[in-house]
Amino acid sequence: MQLYFLGTSAGVPTRTRNVPAMLLNLQHPTRAGLWLFDCGEGTQQQMLATPFNPGRLERIFISHLHGDHLFGLPGLLCSRSMAGSPLPLTLYGPKGLREFTETALRLSGSWTDYPLEIIEIGPGKILDDGLRTVTAYPLAHPLECYGYRVVEHDKPGALNAKALKAAGVPPGPLFQQLKAGKTVTLDDGRQINGADFLAPATPGRSVALFGDTAPCAAALALAQGVDVMVHEATLEAAMEEKANGRGHSTSRQAAQLAREAGVGRLIITHLSSRYDEQGCQRLLDECRKIFPSSELADDFAVFCV
């Protein structure tokens, strides 16, 4: 998987950072496999600087309905339609997402020529596409807000074909059943359990993608043990009271969560427009003092998971 950051500012854009949006490229060989998380104003313009276009989007996940995370959605939906994309698109987000989307399209005389499904979510598993699951966790913010945990299914271990041949199992269709962990019966009556001939499964990759939030109980469950955690660091550590009072977190609080949850890497984003390049580097430095495997997201930065 790859993370493409389209917007990394908080609240308002700056000269170098647009408002929040992030692509998750699932790198699946046969599916569109492109998901968007949040869609601030100008997101479709930001996509022009990437290898992707809105027609490849399969799913869009909205964390909450504040404008900096949402106001780019109507334009992107319409442009996708005018470009002639026939592929279905599914939107996920809190209650009110349907009303916002349908009202914006209706009042502007717009429509979509592709199948559009809108799913208003609550806490819990919201998707299992056979390859991965997505679970929504409620966060601490003035509006209903969610973070999303994306976890790939474990990949089955390799089949020990040499051992099977030594056991008298002929290559062919039986191997496919055994690779799936099934038990097969041979012509001589013996039963062979595929699980006995499989190497240990490879754990699927996992990411925790936070919406806006002050520290909260659900955050630890959302982030626990993931390979990559993407978390806001709106303000510096000295401004903790102000950040938390508005439903946000500081750099230090993001790093403390990463350490407590045992994540592999922390990527900070959603940085206040008060910080220039040097200020953003200070936020990163504050994180690294607590959690060394911290990285700073800039617009158009790409991270592999």
CSV table of C-alpha atoms in Angstrom, one decimal:
chain,number,residue,atom,x,y,z
A,1,MET,CA,0.0,0.0,0.0
A,2,GLN,CA,1.0,3.6,-0.6
A,3,LEU,CA,-0.1,6.8,1.1
A,4,TYR,CA,-0.3,9.9,-1.1
A,5,PHE,CA,-0.9,13.1,0.9
A,6,LEU,CA,-2.9,15.7,-1.1
A,7,GLY,CA,-3.4,18.2,1.7
A,8,THR,CA,-1.7,18.5,5.1
A,9,SER,CA,-2.8,21.8,6.5
A,10,ALA,CA,-5.4,22.4,9.3
A,11,GLY,CA,-8.4,24.5,8.8
A,12,VAL,CA,-7.2,26.7,6.0
A,13,PRO,CA,-4.7,26.2,3.2
A,14,THR,CA,-1.3,27.9,3.1
A,15,ARG,CA,1.0,28.6,0.2
A,16,THR,CA,2.6,25.2,0.5
A,17,ARG,CA,-0.1,23.0,2.2
A,18,ASN,CA,-3.7,22.4,1.1
A,19,VAL,CA,-6.5,21.3,3.4
A,20,PRO,CA,-6.9,17.7,4.4
A,21,ALA,CA,-7.0,14.8,1.9
A,22,MET,CA,-5.1,11.6,1.5
A,23,LEU,CA,-5.0,8.8,-1.1
A,24,LEU,CA,-4.5,5.2,-0.1
A,25,ASN,CA,-3.3,3.3,-3.2
A,26,LEU,CA,-4.0,-0.4,-2.5
A,27,GLN,CA,-1.8,-1.4,-5.5
A,28,HIS,CA,-4.2,-4.2,-6.4
A,29,PRO,CA,-3.5,-5.6,-9.9
A,30,THR,CA,-7.1,-6.2,-11.0
A,31,ARG,CA,-9.1,-3.6,-9.1
A,32,ALA,CA,-9.2,0.2,-9.2
A,33,GLY,CA,-7.8,0.0,-5.6
A,34,LEU,CA,-7.7,3.8,-4.9
A,35,TRP,CA,-9.3,5.1,-1.8
A,36,LEU,CA,-9.6,8.8,-0.6
A,37,PHE,CA,-9.7,9.8,3.0
A,38,ASP,CA,-11.2,13.3,3.4
A,39,CYS,CA,-11.8,15.7,0.6
A,40,GLY,CA,-11.0,19.3,1.5
A,41,GLU,CA,-11.5,22.2,-1.0
A,42,GLY,CA,-9.2,21.8,-4.0
A,43,THR,CA,-8.6,18.1,-3.6
A,44,GLN,CA,-9.4,17.4,-7.3
A,45,GLN,CA,-6.8,20.1,-8.3
A,46,GLN,CA,-4.2,18.5,-6.0
A,47,MET,CA,-4.9,15.1,-7.7
A,48,LEU,CA,-3.6,16.6,-11.0
A,49,ALA,CA,-0.1,16.5,-9.5
A,50,THR,CA,-0.3,12.7,-8.9
A,51,PRO,CA,-0.4,9.7,-11.2
A,52,PHE,CA,-4.1,9.3,-10.4
A,53,ASN,CA,-7.4,10.8,-11.5
A,54,PRO,CA,-10.9,10.8,-9.8
A,55,GLY,CA,-12.1,8.1,-12.2
A,56,ARG,CA,-9.9,5.6,-10.4
A,57,LEU,CA,-11.5,6.3,-7.0
A,58,GLU,CA,-13.3,3.3,-5.6
A,59,ARG,CA,-14.2,4.6,-2.2
A,60,ILE,CA,-14.1,7.9,-0.3
A,61,PHE,CA,-14.0,8.0,3.5
A,62,ILE,CA,-15.0,11.2,5.3
A,63,SER,CA,-13.9,11.6,8.9
A,64,HIS,CA,-16.3,14.4,9.8
A,65,LEU,CA,-18.3,17.2,8.2
A,66,HIS,CA,-16.1,20.2,9.0
A,67,GLY,CA,-15.6,22.1,5.7
A,68,ASP,CA,-11.8,21.7,5.6
A,69,HIS,CA,-12.4,17.9,5.3
A,70,LEU,CA,-15.5,18.0,3.0
A,71,PHE,CA,-15.9,21.1,0.8
A,72,GLY,CA,-14.0,19.5,-2.1
A,73,LEU,CA,-16.4,16.6,-2.4
A,74,PRO,CA,-19.2,18.0,-4.7
A,75,GLY,CA,-16.7,19.3,-7.2
A,76,LEU,CA,-14.8,16.1,-7.3
A,77,LEU,CA,-18.0,14.0,-7.8
A,78,CYS,CA,-19.1,16.2,-10.7
A,79,SER,CA,-15.7,16.3,-12.4
A,80,ARG,CA,-15.6,12.5,-12.1
A,81,SER,CA,-18.9,12.3,-13.9
A,82,MET,CA,-18.0,14.8,-16.6
A,83,ALA,CA,-14.9,12.8,-17.3
A,84,GLY,CA,-17.1,9.9,-18.2
A,85,SER,CA,-16.0,7.5,-15.6
A,86,PRO,CA,-18.5,4.5,-15.4
A,87,LEU,CA,-17.0,2.9,-12.3
A,88,PRO,CA,-19.1,2.8,-9.1
A,89,LEU,CA,-18.1,5.0,-6.2
A,90,THR,CA,-19.0,4.5,-2.5
A,91,LEU,CA,-18.9,7.3,0.1
A,92,TYR,CA,-18.6,6.6,3.8
A,93,GLY,CA,-19.0,9.1,6.6
A,94,PRO,CA,-21.0,10.3,9.6
A,95,LYS,CA,-24.7,11.1,9.6
A,96,GLY,CA,-25.4,14.1,7.5
A,97,LEU,CA,-23.0,13.1,4.6
A,98,ARG,CA,-26.0,12.0,2.5
A,99,GLU,CA,-27.9,15.2,3.0
A,100,PHE,CA,-24.8,17.3,2.3
A,101,THR,CA,-24.0,15.4,-0.9
A,102,GLU,CA,-27.5,15.2,-2.3
A,103,THR,CA,-28.3,18.8,-1.5
A,104,ALA,CA,-25.1,20.1,-3.1
A,105,LEU,CA,-25.8,18.1,-6.3
A,106,ARG,CA,-29.5,19.1,-6.4
A,107,LEU,CA,-29.1,22.8,-5.7
A,108,SER,CA,-26.3,23.1,-8.3
A,109,GLY,CA,-28.2,21.2,-10.9
A,110,SER,CA,-25.6,18.5,-11.0
A,111,TRP,CA,-25.7,14.7,-11.1
A,112,THR,CA,-23.5,11.6,-11.4
A,113,ASP,CA,-23.6,9.3,-14.4
A,114,TYR,CA,-21.9,6.5,-12.4
A,115,PRO,CA,-23.5,4.5,-9.6
A,116,LEU,CA,-23.0,6.5,-6.3
A,117,GLU,CA,-23.7,4.8,-3.0
A,118,ILE,CA,-23.6,6.8,0.3
A,119,ILE,CA,-23.2,4.9,3.5
A,120,GLU,CA,-23.6,6.8,6.8
A,121,ILE,CA,-21.5,4.9,9.4
A,122,GLY,CA,-21.3,4.4,13.1
A,123,PRO,CA,-18.6,2.8,15.2
A,124,GLY,CA,-17.5,-0.7,14.2
A,125,LYS,CA,-16.5,-2.7,11.1
A,126,ILE,CA,-17.9,-0.9,8.0
A,127,LEU,CA,-16.2,-2.9,5.2
A,128,ASP,CA,-14.7,-6.2,4.4
A,129,ASP,CA,-14.0,-6.5,0.6
A,130,GLY,CA,-12.4,-10.0,0.9
A,131,LEU,CA,-8.9,-8.6,1.0
A,132,ARG,CA,-9.0,-6.2,3.9
A,133,THR,CA,-11.3,-4.8,6.6
A,134,VAL,CA,-12.0,-1.2,7.6
A,135,THR,CA,-13.2,-0.4,11.1
A,136,ALA,CA,-14.4,3.1,12.3
A,137,TYR,CA,-13.6,4.4,15.7
A,138,PRO,CA,-15.3,7.4,17.3
A,139,LEU,CA,-12.9,10.3,18.1
A,140,ALA,CA,-13.1,13.4,20.4
A,141,HIS,CA,-14.1,16.4,18.3
A,142,PRO,CA,-16.9,19.0,18.3
A,143,LEU,CA,-18.6,17.2,15.4
A,144,GLU,CA,-19.2,13.4,15.1
A,145,CYS,CA,-15.8,12.3,13.9
A,146,TYR,CA,-14.2,8.9,13.0
A,147,GLY,CA,-10.8,7.4,12.5
A,148,TYR,CA,-10.3,4.5,10.2
A,149,ARG,CA,-8.3,1.3,10.8
A,150,VAL,CA,-7.5,-0.5,7.6
A,151,VAL,CA,-6.1,-4.1,8.0
A,152,GLU,CA,-5.2,-6.5,5.2
A,153,HIS,CA,-6.2,-10.1,5.6
A,154,ASP,CA,-3.3,-12.4,6.5
A,155,LYS,CA,-1.7,-14.0,3.4
A,156,PRO,CA,-1.6,-17.8,3.5
A,157,GLY,CA,1.8,-19.3,3.9
A,158,ALA,CA,3.5,-21.1,1.0
A,159,LEU,CA,2.5,-24.7,0.3
A,160,ASN,CA,5.3,-27.3,0.8
A,161,ALA,CA,4.9,-29.0,-2.5
A,162,LYS,CA,8.1,-31.1,-2.1
A,163,ALA,CA,6.7,-32.6,1.2
A,164,LEU,CA,3.4,-33.3,-0.4
A,165,LYS,CA,4.9,-35.1,-3.3
A,166,ALA,CA,7.0,-37.2,-0.8
A,167,ALA,CA,3.7,-38.1,0.9
A,168,GLY,CA,2.3,-39.4,-2.4
A,169,VAL,CA,0.0,-36.5,-3.2
A,170,PRO,CA,-0.1,-35.9,-6.9
A,171,PRO,CA,0.3,-32.3,-8.2
A,172,GLY,CA,-2.9,-30.8,-9.6
A,173,PRO,CA,-6.3,-29.6,-8.3
A,174,LEU,CA,-5.7,-31.2,-4.9
A,175,PHE,CA,-2.8,-28.7,-4.3
A,176,GLN,CA,-5.2,-25.8,-4.7
A,177,GLN,CA,-7.5,-27.2,-2.0
A,178,LEU,CA,-4.6,-27.9,0.3
A,179,LYS,CA,-3.2,-24.4,-0.2
A,180,ALA,CA,-6.5,-23.1,1.1
A,181,GLY,CA,-6.0,-25.2,4.3
A,182,LYS,CA,-8.6,-27.8,3.4
A,183,THR,CA,-8.5,-31.5,4.1
A,184,VAL,CA,-8.5,-33.8,1.1
A,185,THR,CA,-9.0,-37.6,0.8
A,186,LEU,CA,-6.6,-39.5,-1.5
A,187,ASP,CA,-7.6,-42.5,-3.6
A,188,ASP,CA,-6.0,-44.8,-1.1
A,189,GLY,CA,-8.3,-43.4,1.7
A,190,ARG,CA,-5.7,-41.3,3.4
A,191,GLN,CA,-6.7,-37.8,4.6
A,192,ILE,CA,-4.3,-35.0,4.1
A,193,ASN,CA,-4.7,-31.8,6.1
A,194,GLY,CA,-3.5,-28.8,4.1
A,195,ALA,CA,-2.7,-26.8,7.2
A,196,ASP,CA,0.1,-29.4,8.0
A,197,PHE,CA,1.9,-28.4,4.8
A,198,LEU,CA,1.6,-24.6,5.0
A,199,ALA,CA,4.2,-22.2,6.2
A,200,PRO,CA,3.1,-19.7,8.8
A,201,ALA,CA,0.8,-17.0,7.4
A,202,THR,CA,2.2,-13.5,6.6
A,203,PRO,CA,0.4,-10.9,8.6
A,204,GLY,CA,-1.5,-8.3,6.5
A,205,ARG,CA,-0.3,-4.7,6.6
A,206,SER,CA,-2.3,-2.2,8.7
A,207,VAL,CA,-2.7,1.6,8.9
A,208,ALA,CA,-4.6,3.8,11.4
A,209,LEU,CA,-5.9,7.0,9.8
A,210,PHE,CA,-7.1,9.5,12.3
A,211,GLY,CA,-9.5,12.3,11.8
A,212,ASP,CA,-9.4,15.4,14.0
A,213,THR,CA,-9.3,14.5,17.6
A,214,ALA,CA,-8.2,15.4,21.1
A,215,PRO,CA,-6.8,12.5,23.1
A,216,CYS,CA,-9.5,9.9,23.8
A,217,ALA,CA,-10.0,6.3,24.9
A,218,ALA,CA,-10.8,4.9,21.4
A,219,ALA,CA,-7.5,6.2,20.0
A,220,LEU,CA,-5.4,3.4,21.5
A,221,ALA,CA,-7.7,0.7,20.1
A,222,LEU,CA,-7.6,2.4,16.7
A,223,ALA,CA,-3.8,2.5,16.6
A,224,GLN,CA,-2.8,-0.6,18.5
A,225,GLY,CA,0.1,-2.3,16.8
A,226,VAL,CA,-0.5,-0.9,13.3
A,227,ASP,CA,2.4,-0.6,10.8
A,228,VAL,CA,1.7,3.1,10.2
A,229,MET,CA,-0.3,5.6,12.1
A,230,VAL,CA,-1.3,8.9,10.5
A,231,HIS,CA,-2.3,11.4,13.2
A,232,GLU,CA,-2.9,15.1,13.4
A,233,ALA,CA,-0.4,17.4,15.2
A,234,THR,CA,-2.2,20.6,14.9
A,235,LEU,CA,-0.3,22.5,17.5
A,236,GLU,CA,3.0,22.4,19.5
A,237,ALA,CA,3.3,20.8,22.9
A,238,ALA,CA,3.1,24.2,24.7
A,239,MET,CA,-0.3,24.8,23.3
A,240,GLU,CA,-1.9,21.6,24.6
A,241,GLU,CA,-4.8,23.3,26.4
A,242,LYS,CA,-5.8,25.3,23.3
A,243,ALA,CA,-5.5,22.3,21.1
A,244,ASN,CA,-7.5,19.9,23.3
A,245,GLY,CA,-10.2,22.6,23.9
A,246,ARG,CA,-10.9,22.6,20.2
A,247,GLY,CA,-10.8,18.9,19.7
A,248,HIS,CA,-7.3,18.6,18.5
A,249,SER,CA,-4.0,17.1,19.5
A,250,THR,CA,-0.4,18.4,19.9
A,251,SER,CA,2.7,16.9,18.4
A,252,ARG,CA,3.7,15.5,21.8
A,253,GLN,CA,0.3,13.8,22.3
A,254,ALA,CA,0.5,12.2,18.9
A,255,ALA,CA,3.9,10.8,19.7
A,256,GLN,CA,2.8,9.6,23.1
A,257,LEU,CA,0.0,7.7,21.5
A,258,ALA,CA,2.3,6.1,18.9
A,259,ARG,CA,4.6,4.9,21.6
A,260,GLU,CA,1.8,3.6,23.8
A,261,ALA,CA,0.1,1.8,20.9
A,262,GLY,CA,3.3,0.2,19.7
A,263,VAL,CA,3.0,1.4,16.1
A,264,GLY,CA,5.7,0.9,13.5
A,265,ARG,CA,5.8,4.5,12.3
A,266,LEU,CA,4.0,7.8,13.0
A,267,ILE,CA,3.2,10.3,10.2
A,268,ILE,CA,2.0,13.7,11.4
A,269,THR,CA,-0.3,15.9,9.4
A,270,HIS,CA,-3.1,18.5,9.8
A,271,LEU,CA,-0.6,21.2,10.9
A,272,SER,CA,-1.8,24.7,11.9
A,273,SER,CA,-1.3,27.4,9.3
A,274,ARG,CA,0.6,29.4,11.9
A,275,TYR,CA,3.6,27.2,11.3
A,276,ASP,CA,6.0,27.8,8.4
A,277,GLU,CA,8.5,25.2,7.2
A,278,GLN,CA,10.7,25.7,10.2
A,279,GLY,CA,7.8,25.6,12.6
A,280,CYS,CA,6.6,22.3,11.1
A,281,GLN,CA,10.1,20.9,11.6
A,282,ARG,CA,9.9,21.9,15.3
A,283,LEU,CA,6.6,19.9,15.6
A,284,LEU,CA,8.4,16.9,14.1
A,285,ASP,CA,11.3,17.3,16.5
A,286,GLU,CA,8.9,17.3,19.4
A,287,CYS,CA,7.5,14.0,18.2
A,288,ARG,CA,10.9,12.4,17.6
A,289,LYS,CA,12.0,13.2,21.2
A,290,ILE,CA,9.2,10.8,22.3
A,291,PHE,CA,8.8,8.5,19.3
A,292,PRO,CA,11.9,8.4,17.0
A,293,SER,CA,10.1,6.8,14.1
A,294,SER,CA,8.1,9.9,13.4
A,295,GLU,CA,7.8,11.5,10.0
A,296,LEU,CA,6.3,14.7,8.7
A,297,ALA,CA,3.8,14.7,5.8
A,298,ASP,CA,4.1,17.4,3.2
A,299,ASP,CA,1.7,17.9,0.3
A,300,PHE,CA,2.4,15.3,-2.4
A,301,ALA,CA,4.6,13.2,-0.1
A,302,VAL,CA,4.4,9.5,-0.7
A,303,PHE,CA,4.9,6.8,2.0
A,304,CYS,CA,5.0,3.1,1.5
A,305,VAL,CA,3.2,0.9,4.1
